[in-house]
Short mmCIF file of C-alpha atoms in Angstrom, two decimals:
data_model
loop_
_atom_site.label_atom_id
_atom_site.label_comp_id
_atom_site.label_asym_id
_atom_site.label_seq_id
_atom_site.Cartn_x
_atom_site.Cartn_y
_atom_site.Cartn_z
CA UNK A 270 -44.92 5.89 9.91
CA UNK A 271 -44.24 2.98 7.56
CA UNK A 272 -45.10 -0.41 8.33
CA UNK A 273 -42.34 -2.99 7.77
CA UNK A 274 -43.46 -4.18 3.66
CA UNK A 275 -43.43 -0.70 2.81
CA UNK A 276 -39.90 -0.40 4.26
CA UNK A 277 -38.92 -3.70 2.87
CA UNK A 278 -39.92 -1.96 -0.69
CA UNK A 279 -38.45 1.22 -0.77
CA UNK A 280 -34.58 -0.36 0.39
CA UNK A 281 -35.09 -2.69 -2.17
CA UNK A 282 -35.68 -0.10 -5.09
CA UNK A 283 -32.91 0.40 -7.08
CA UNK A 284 -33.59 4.32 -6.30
CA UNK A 285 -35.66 6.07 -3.75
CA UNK A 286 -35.80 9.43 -2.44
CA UNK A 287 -37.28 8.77 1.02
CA UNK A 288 -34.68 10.21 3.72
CA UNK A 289 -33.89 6.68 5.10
CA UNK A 290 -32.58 5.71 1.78
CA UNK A 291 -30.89 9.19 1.10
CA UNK A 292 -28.87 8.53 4.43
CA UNK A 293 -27.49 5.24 2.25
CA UNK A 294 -26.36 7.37 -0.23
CA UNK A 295 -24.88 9.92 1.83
CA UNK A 296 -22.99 7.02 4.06
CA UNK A 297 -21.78 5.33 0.63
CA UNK A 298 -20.86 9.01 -0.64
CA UNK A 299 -19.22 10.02 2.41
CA UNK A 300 -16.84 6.32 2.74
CA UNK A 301 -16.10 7.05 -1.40
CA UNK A 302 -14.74 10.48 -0.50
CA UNK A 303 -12.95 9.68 2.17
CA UNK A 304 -11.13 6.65 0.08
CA UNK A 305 -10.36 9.16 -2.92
CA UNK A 306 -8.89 11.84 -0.69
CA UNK A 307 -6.86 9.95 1.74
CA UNK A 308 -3.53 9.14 -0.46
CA UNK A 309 -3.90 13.10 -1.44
CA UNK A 310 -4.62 14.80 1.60
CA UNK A 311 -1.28 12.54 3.12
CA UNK A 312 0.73 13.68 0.52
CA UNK A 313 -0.08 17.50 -0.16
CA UNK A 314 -0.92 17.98 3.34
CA UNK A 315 2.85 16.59 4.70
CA UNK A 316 4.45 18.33 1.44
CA UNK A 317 2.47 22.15 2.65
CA UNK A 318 2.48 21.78 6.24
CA UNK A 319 5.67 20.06 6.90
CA UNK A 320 7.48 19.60 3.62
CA UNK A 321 7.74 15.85 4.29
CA UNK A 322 9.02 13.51 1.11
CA UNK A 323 6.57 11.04 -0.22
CA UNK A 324 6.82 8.29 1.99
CA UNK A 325 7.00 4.70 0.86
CA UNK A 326 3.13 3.78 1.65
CA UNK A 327 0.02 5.30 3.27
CA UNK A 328 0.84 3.75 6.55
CA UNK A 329 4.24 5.60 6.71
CA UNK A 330 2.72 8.30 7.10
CA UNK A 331 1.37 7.68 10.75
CA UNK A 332 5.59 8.39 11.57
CA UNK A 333 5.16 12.22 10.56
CA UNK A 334 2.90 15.19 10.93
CA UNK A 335 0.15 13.97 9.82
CA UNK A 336 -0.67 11.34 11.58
CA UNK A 337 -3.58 12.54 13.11
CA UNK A 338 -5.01 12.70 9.71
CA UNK A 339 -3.98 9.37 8.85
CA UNK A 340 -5.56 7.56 12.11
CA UNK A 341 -9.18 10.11 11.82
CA UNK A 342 -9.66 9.01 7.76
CA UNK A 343 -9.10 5.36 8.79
CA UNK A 344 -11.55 5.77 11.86
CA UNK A 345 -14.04 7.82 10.22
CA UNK A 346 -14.15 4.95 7.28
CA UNK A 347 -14.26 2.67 9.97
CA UNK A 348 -17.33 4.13 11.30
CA UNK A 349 -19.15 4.70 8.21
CA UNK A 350 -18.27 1.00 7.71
CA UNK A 351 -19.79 0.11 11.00
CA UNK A 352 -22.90 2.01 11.03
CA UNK A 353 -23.45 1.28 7.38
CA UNK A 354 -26.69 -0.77 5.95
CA UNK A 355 -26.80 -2.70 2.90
CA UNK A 356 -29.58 -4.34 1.04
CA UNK A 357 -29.22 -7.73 3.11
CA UNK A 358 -27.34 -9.54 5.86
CA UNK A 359 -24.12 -10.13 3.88
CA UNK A 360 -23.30 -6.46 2.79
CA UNK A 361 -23.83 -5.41 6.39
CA UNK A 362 -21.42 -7.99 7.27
CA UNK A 363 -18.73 -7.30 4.86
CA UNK A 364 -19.19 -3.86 5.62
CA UNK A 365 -18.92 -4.32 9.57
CA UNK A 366 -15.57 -6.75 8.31
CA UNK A 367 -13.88 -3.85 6.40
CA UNK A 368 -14.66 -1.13 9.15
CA UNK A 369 -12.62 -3.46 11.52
CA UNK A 370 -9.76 -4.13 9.49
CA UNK A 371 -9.55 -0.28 8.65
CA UNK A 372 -9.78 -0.01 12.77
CA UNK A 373 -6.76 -1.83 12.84
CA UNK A 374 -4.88 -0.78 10.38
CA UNK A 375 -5.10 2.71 12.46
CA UNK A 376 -4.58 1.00 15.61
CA UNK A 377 -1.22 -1.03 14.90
CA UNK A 378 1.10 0.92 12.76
CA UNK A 379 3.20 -0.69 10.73
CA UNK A 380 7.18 -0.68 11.26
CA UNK A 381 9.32 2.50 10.48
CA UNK A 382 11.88 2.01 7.97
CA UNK A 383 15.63 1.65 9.73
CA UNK A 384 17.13 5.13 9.04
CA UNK A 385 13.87 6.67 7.38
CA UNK A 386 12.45 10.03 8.88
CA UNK A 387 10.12 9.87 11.42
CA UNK A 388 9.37 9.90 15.32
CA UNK A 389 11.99 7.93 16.20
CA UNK A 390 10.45 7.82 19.77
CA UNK A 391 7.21 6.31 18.64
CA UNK A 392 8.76 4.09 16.07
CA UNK A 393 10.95 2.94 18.87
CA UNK A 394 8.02 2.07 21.15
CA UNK A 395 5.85 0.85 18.38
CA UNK A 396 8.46 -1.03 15.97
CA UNK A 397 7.31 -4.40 17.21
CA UNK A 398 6.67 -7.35 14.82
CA UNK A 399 2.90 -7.97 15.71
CA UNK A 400 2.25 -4.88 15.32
CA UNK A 401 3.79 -4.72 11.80
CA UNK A 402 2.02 -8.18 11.05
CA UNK A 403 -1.42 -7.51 12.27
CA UNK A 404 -1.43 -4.09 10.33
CA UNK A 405 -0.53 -5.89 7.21
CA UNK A 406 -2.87 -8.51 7.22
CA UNK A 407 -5.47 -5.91 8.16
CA UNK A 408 -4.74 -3.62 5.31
CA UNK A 409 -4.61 -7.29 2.73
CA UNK A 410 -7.94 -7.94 4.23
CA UNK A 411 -9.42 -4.39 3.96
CA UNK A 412 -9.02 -4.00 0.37
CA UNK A 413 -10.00 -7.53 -0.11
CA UNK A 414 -13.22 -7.25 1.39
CA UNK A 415 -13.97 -4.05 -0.32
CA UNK A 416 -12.67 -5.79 -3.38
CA UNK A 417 -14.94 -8.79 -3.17
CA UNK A 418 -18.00 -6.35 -1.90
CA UNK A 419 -17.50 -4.60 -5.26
CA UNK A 420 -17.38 -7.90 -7.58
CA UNK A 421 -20.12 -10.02 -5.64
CA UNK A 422 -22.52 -7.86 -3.70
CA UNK A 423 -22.57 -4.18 -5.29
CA UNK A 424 -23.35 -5.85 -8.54
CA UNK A 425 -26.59 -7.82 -7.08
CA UNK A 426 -30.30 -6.55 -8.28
CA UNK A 427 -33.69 -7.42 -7.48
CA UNK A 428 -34.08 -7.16 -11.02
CA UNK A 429 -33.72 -9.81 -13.79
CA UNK A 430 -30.76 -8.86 -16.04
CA UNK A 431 -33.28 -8.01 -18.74
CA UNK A 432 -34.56 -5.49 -17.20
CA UNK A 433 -31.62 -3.66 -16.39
CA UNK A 434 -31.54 0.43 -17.30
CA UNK A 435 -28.41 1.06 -19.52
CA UNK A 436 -27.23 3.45 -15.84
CA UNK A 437 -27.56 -0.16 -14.11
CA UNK A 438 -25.13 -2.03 -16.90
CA UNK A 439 -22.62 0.62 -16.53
CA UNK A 440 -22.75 0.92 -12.67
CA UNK A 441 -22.00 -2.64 -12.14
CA UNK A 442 -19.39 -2.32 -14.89
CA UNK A 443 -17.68 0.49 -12.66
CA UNK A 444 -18.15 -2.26 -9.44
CA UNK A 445 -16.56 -5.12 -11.51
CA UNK A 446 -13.36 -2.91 -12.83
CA UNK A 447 -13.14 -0.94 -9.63
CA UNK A 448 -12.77 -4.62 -7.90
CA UNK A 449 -10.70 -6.52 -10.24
CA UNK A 450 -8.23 -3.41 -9.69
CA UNK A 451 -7.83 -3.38 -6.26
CA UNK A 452 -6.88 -7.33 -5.99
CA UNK A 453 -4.93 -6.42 -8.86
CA UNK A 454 -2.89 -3.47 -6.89
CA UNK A 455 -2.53 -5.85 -3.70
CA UNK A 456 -0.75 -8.57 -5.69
CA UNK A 457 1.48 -5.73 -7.41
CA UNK A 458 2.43 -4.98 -3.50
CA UNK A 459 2.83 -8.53 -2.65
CA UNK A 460 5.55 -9.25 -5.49
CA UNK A 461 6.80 -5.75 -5.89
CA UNK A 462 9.98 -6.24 -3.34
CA UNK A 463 10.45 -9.67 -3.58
CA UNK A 464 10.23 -10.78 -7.13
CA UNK A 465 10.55 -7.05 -8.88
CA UNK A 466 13.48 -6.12 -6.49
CA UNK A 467 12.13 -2.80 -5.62
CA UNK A 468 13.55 -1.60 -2.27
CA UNK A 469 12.06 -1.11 0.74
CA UNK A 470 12.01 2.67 0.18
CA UNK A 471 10.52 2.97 -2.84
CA UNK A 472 7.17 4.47 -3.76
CA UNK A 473 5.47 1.71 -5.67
CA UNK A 474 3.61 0.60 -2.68
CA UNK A 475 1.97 4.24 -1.74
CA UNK A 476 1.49 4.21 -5.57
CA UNK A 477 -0.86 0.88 -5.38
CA UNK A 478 -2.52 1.61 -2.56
CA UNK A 479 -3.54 5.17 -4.01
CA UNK A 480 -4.85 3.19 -7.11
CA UNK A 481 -6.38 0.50 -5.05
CA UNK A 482 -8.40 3.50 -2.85
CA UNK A 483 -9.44 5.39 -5.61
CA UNK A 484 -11.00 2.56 -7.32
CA UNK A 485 -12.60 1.70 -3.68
CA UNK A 486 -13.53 5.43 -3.54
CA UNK A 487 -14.89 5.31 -6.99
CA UNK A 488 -16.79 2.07 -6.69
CA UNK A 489 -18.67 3.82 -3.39
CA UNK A 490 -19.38 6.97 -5.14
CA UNK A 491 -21.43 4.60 -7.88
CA UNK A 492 -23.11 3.49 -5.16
CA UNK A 493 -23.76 6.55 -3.63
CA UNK A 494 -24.97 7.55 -7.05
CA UNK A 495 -23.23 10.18 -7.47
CA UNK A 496 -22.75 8.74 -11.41
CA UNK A 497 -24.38 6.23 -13.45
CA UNK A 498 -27.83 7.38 -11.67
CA UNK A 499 -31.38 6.10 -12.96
#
């Protein structure tokens, strides 16, 4: 068994290929897929199973068949979010952050659209304001977080910049873009209705937020490294 310095040196390697540290990368793989294939597996599975439209956003979707899909992602990300490890205090704490706020945004769906298909029953029950406020400020604050872990904490080292691989420049390339895209998506959301005039039923949102989660997915995957690897 390993004494605490050696397991202090091996999590702070920028690679390793003890099974502690390949559980990292299978977490960080794992929450990367998961953030790629939501937007898709709403869409194609809804359009197959059910032949439902395209709904506005992600969160619309909780109002038709595939709901259950839509609350397991979110709670499976959640978890991996949760259970997840970084290299210090802070990632484990934005990590725990984001796992909550993606817990919430499963938890309180946000409000049907008046005369839009879905369960009518549910949306009756559930179409209450705080419900519709506390899953948008959860879903702000869960791309934010992962935004900000991206731009400030994926892109640390242990390592002086000079002594960088060329697979370390362009992974914290792929953390900077991937972050600087998903704040950028959010604010497109945020002015999209009120200043571009797009109505409440239009796609650009579920467009954003599929941007915004691939980039999250793709920014995971890097860490995972499932590209850019040493």
């Amino acid at each position: 068994m390993m004494d605490i310095r050696e397991v202090t040196h091996y999590l702070t390697r920028e690679r390793s290929d003890i099974p502690e540290v390949i559980s990292f990368r299978a977490t960080r793989r794992a929450i990367g897929v998961l953030g790629v294939a939501l937007p898709f597996l709403l869409w194609w599975g809804g359009l197959l199973l059910n032949r439902t439209a395209l709904q506005p956003s992600i969160s619309h979707y909780y109002f038709t068949n595939m709901r259950e899909a839509f609350v397991g992602v979110l709670c499976a990300v959640s978890l991996f979010l949760f259970t997840y490890k970084g290299y210090n205090k802070m990632d484990s704490y934005a990590a725990n952050a984001a796992g909550f706020f993606s817990l919430m945004v499963a938890v309180f769906p946000t409000n049907i659209i008046d005369g839009y298909p879905g369960q009518s029953m549910v949306a009756s029950i559930l179409d209450v304001k705080i419900h519709n406020a506390i899953h948008l400020t959860s879903a702000g604050l869960f791309f934010i977080t992962l935004a900000c872990m991206s731009l400030f904490l994926f892109t640390k080292s242990n390592k002086p910049k000079s002594q960088w691989s060329d697979a370390r420049k362009s992974r914290n390339m792929v953390y900077k873009v991937s972050g600087w895209i998903m704040l950028l998506c959010i604010v497109l959301i945020g002015i999209s209705e009120p200043l571009l005039g797009v109505g409440k039923t239009s796609k650009v949102t579920f467009a954003m937020e599929t941007v915004a989660l691939f980039f999250f997915g793709i920014s995971w995957l890097t860490k995972g490294d499932v590209v850019f690897g040493d």
